[in-house]
Amino acid sequence: MALLQRPFFVLLLVLTHQFMQYWIAFGSVNEEGQKQEEEFNEELLLKPLPDRKVLAHFHFQSSAPPSTSNGRHHHIFPKAISQLVQKFRVKEMELSFTQGRWNYESWGGFDPIPSSNAKPPGVELWAVFDVPQHQIDASWQNLTHTLSGLFCASINFLESTTTYSAPEWSFPPASGNLRYGTLPREAVCTENLTPWLKLLPCRDKAGIAVLLDRPSIYRGFYHSQRLHLTSTGSGSEGMVSGIILEQTLTVVLQPNSQRAGMAYASERHIQPSWSLTSIFGKQVSGTCVLAKSSNVYLLLDRGLVAELEHLHKENEKSAENGFTSQNFWTKPSFELSADPDRIFIEENSLHSKGSSVLYKFQVEKYSESEPFDLSLTWKIPVVWLSQQAPLHASRFLMGSGNERGAIAISLKSTQLSEGFMGANADDERCDLQVNVFQVVPWYVKVYFHSLQVFVNQQPKAISDIIEKIHVSPSKDKVSPGVMEMVLKLPCKVNSAALTIEFDKGFLHIDEYPPDANQGFDIPSAIISFPNFHASMIFLKDDSVNKSPLLSKFQEKSPVMSYTEALLVPLTTPDFSMPYNVITITCTVFALYFGSLLNVLRRRVAEEERFLKEKAAKKTGRLSLLLSKLSAKLRGAWNEGSLRVS
Amino acid sequence: MLANQHVLEGNRLVNDLTSSNLKSSETGIESQRIIARYMLDLGAEASIHKFHRQLNHFHPLHFFSSPDSGIIEENYSCSSYGINTVGIIRAPRGDGKEAIVLVTPYNALKSGLGEALSIGIAYSVFSLLSQVTWLAKDIIWLVADSRYGEYAAVSAWLRDYQTPKFSSLSTLDAEMCPDIDNLYDLKVNSITGSKFSSSFKRAGTMAAALVLKVRNKSDQFEDTISIYAEASNGQMPNLDLINVVNYLAVHRQGLHVKVEKLWSLLNSSWLKILGEIFESLGKVAKSLNPKWKFGITATEYVEGTATLASSLYYQALGLPTGPHGAFRDYQIDAITLEILPKFSSDKVRHSDILLRGGRLIEGVIRSVNNLLEKFHQSFFLYLLTSPSKFVSVGVYMIAFALLIAPLPIVAASLYVDASSLGNCSKSDKSTPSASLDTDEHSITIGSWMWLNSAKLVFLVHLWGAIVSLIPYVICQIPDCTPTTSFMIWVLLSMLSFLTLYSVLASPLSCAKASQEKEWALVKSVTISSVFIGLGLMSVINFATAEIGALLMVPMCLLARPLKLDVRAGTLRSFSRMIGNLVLGLIAFPPAAFFLLKGMLDGFGSVNVGAFWIWVESLWAWNSATYLFIGMVHLPCWVLCIHILLHTC
């Protein structure tokens, strides 16, 4: 009995100890004051998209302040993450799981959301370490393994030096201690989402995360789950660095519109109306109690607002009424089920097109009995275009056959960008800076000398266009090829293209992945425009600063876009052929040796004797004795005769 | 699953197209606009692709080069362009690395109901695919403007897809053309937000392509699908693609599937007799042991043979049998499906065709879409004997190997005989005193005597190369009818032969003594060169090598100076002589062509120009068969004739 009770007692001890520590930790935080408290904020941003879809962007932010007293314990912040940060001394890290492609043409490419949340398909991971140069690779490899275990994904494949690279300056958080790797083929599913949700203090049991109904979010057209952490440098020795963990989930969903309704011409033109229940199948019935703020935003982007204003103006004109902005926002051409708590209008300085509008809803006001279910009903048909990055980038393979090919990056001017250019166009030497970062696996042997540049369909000298280039050629089976470029294109550029030729390598048989042979991937290239900043500046207000999502929007980050991942078919040996040969030879050998050994090992005489013995056994004991006797006698006689002779 | 609602939409497009046809705008731009508008309504990305007609020229230097080279920028006028309409559905959850292509050739200028129906089928499938969630690969629907031929439109689009030109001047000219500008009015679709663009749209690596055609006039008794698979130089698409189509058509849609047959073989009585013999043999075998099941019925045998013969014939020609051939040039598996509807004229049949054809296409696309892997790398070399049966490379190579196996053996034995005999005759004639001195000399001469024959063979092959280059010169002559071109070709070839013969290969400068066996050496070297030629060709295009071997192997093996046979005067030598003469006649390439054509189409239609036209098509498609005929077959024939007429 005592033996049985003992573990229970230990468990109790451990539990109480934990509990005590929790109290101590909490107390200490309180002592330090409000500023030092761990925080959790949950936010959801909804945005109608031009092609009858809805973007939902969940943003959860937990932060742990730098502290000495907390030690290794937190009360909201996930311990797994803080351990990871402490152990590998990660300064900044971003991990994203994405399924589907971000449609830059119709979903836009200029806003903060696509610019920082549109990710390449599969897994992308980058991290900046705060360790000496020679330890970075080791830290990275350990980090990949840890994350792999944490998120149930094959991130550990990024451990191999052939899969990650160290961009020098073209990747936005430029730093020498950066490592960057992608796995374009990684499939993303709920098994990756569950561990991600476990990092939230309320998981998906309360608060906004309740909306994350698996079937509906995986039914969407785009699904990107992101984890971004920054550790604020620890000021003094012995102080644990503060961490800001930002978890975002971006989904593009199609509201269920009745197919039958499609028949009516008038209804076909109206954007589909939606509500939280219709797109997620759930509604928010309250906040996560641990969250400091819990808000839902509805964003109308610049193009839509401009279009609405235009429509409104026309209506007003017909009604012979004066136009006031006040009037417009209280009587819009759509209906919201709930009254917004606040309306933010973007401070418009650069863009003539209009300024985006943000409606804020506080979830705190709603409860179990009166759940929050925002719905948007369009009254009039609206058509608008999302704001796009200055150049639309696409990348494709050229050539055919198993020997060689070429990679082409084509940049096409989007008409919308002419607006921005207008300001600078009078300046003759107006340049549009484009950064290109491309990683190419080693089995695609790129010839960097074959780089060609075309601007407006005219071949150009490389030195005229490329301002800065950094190339690290691939090493077979060791490292991938990295190409970083800064292009200076004239502002009035219509189209630009970069081509680079490559040879397809031959792989050793054990370098083929064990999966189905579909071909080999070239990860997405990153095109960024450092002159353009994807930011939305709202009127300086206390509440804006309090919201992590909105303060994120105000950050000046360069406009970024990812190109398509490419599939290169390489020569493939017929793997089943050796297998067939091995099988058939093994069969033949088995048959041959089996029968041969059988023949050799079999002692016919012995068997016969054995059989005889058996037969003799059957005859009975007496005869056996007799025969033994006679044999002995015969032996004796033989001996006797030998002696005689 | 394709439902009635999609069929209705497809039918609507068919009606719109056929009614707009009545209006008959001059350039057919109206129908392109209708198709593009329908694509946009589905939320697909629509774009147009302008291309210029490219005339097929014979460029001797570009024979085996990749498809992109050989393009010469010319000044195109507005009248000589075609417009392909391209619609792309992006797989909602896919990564866009792969794409499946659906092609419907459509001639806006004079389209029949058949072409409109094929577009209707493609559209109903497209409208289904724009809603489904299972797509993993992007779908490209190419409406190929077939006013300059179906192949030209598809290959132009593929060329721009795979090897685009970034610096070009001709595209600027095309944009000046007024008609195309009308298309740009489409712009943004207000409903779906999908945009129409004039720039070239791409999706990832192409996994497979289907070309869909509907033939309107047909006298079939049931709905039939015929599959065309042969691409240039006898390349075949992966067998799995044909199997998928065949399985889905037969077992799901209840369609009758057929592949090309040589119809004349179906009625031949000797084949029937052979089939019956096999049938009875099979029966006997079955009665001996019920487990032996190799008996086939006589009709099955005859049909299988006819299909096999046509499969062999089309592969040997080396010309693609449809627009799918353009895809094979870029290592993309593609086949052409031609739907031959049951003869009927009422409207209800249209929706039935749309439904069944659409479901078949949907099934095939879904099968390819679900493939995680590429098509298996093994099944590219085969000959079809029925839509569901094939002869694999492992089987047909045996026949070919047996056919050409005697060649090196005979060559070796001839060489050994000739050299030993030459030595013997030498030593017999020379006086004993001088023998010691000359013996060594004669041995060295004797062992190197084959060089003379090799020189001859080499020169004849050189002549063969010249003959195959002559058409390039003839092409430059304007206004030539095929008949005159052919005559010029023959004349020039003879002239070049005579000059070469008189200048370089003047009758042997070697010792007269060995001349009697000289023909044997020539034959030996000829046979070895034929062996090498056939061996090489069997790698490039097996069917050509097979048919070539059937003609050349007996001719080479039998060849023997006629004089010797006449001198011998026995029945055996006489029959050999007759055989030699007949083979010498048949194996002459033009003669073989005329005979074959006469047998297939009747001798009435045969004229001299037909051969020229045939040869022209061969080089226009860069068929290796042309090189084979010019550089292996023709020299071999000349050498055999040389042996036949040898004076010994």
Coordinates of N, CA, C and O in Angstrom, one line a residue, chain B residues 423 426 438-449:
Chain B
N423 N 43.8 -14.3 -101.3 CA 45.2 -14.7 -101.1 C 45.6 -16.0 -101.8 O 46.6 -16.1 -102.4
K426 N 46.1 -15.5 -105.5 CA 47.3 -14.8 -105.7 C 48.5 -15.7 -105.7 O 49.3 -15.8 -106.6
T438 N 56.5 -11.4 -102.6 CA 55.2 -10.7 -102.8 C 54.2 -11.2 -101.8 O 53.2 -10.6 -101.6
D439 N 54.5 -12.4 -101.2 CA 53.5 -13.0 -100.3 C 53.1 -12.0 -99.2 O 52.0 -11.7 -98.9
E440 N 54.2 -11.5 -98.6 CA 54.0 -10.6 -97.5 C 53.2 -9.4 -98.0 O 52.3 -8.9 -97.3
H441 N 53.7 -8.9 -99.2 CA 53.1 -7.8 -99.7 C 51.6 -8.0 -100.0 O 50.7 -7.2 -99.7
S442 N 51.3 -9.1 -100.6 CA 49.9 -9.4 -101.0 C 49.1 -9.6 -99.7 O 47.9 -9.3 -99.7
I443 N 49.7 -10.2 -98.7 CA 48.9 -10.3 -97.5 C 48.5 -9.0 -97.0 O 47.3 -8.8 -96.6
T444 N 49.5 -8.0 -96.9 CA 49.1 -6.7 -96.5 C 48.0 -6.1 -97.4 O 47.1 -5.5 -96.9
I445 N 48.2 -6.3 -98.7 CA 47.2 -5.7 -99.6 C 45.9 -6.4 -99.4 O 44.8 -5.8 -99.3
G446 N 45.9 -7.7 -99.3 CA 44.7 -8.5 -99.1 C 43.9 -8.1 -97.9 O 42.7 -7.9 -97.9
S447 N 44.7 -7.9 -96.8 CA 44.0 -7.6 -95.6 C 43.4 -6.1 -95.6 O 42.5 -5.8 -94.8
W448 N 44.0 -5.3 -96.4 CA 43.5 -3.9 -96.5 C 42.6 -3.7 -97.7 O 42.2 -2.6 -98.0
M449 N 42.3 -4.8 -98.4 CA 41.5 -4.7 -99.6 C 40.1 -4.2 -99.4 O 39.5 -3.5 -100.2

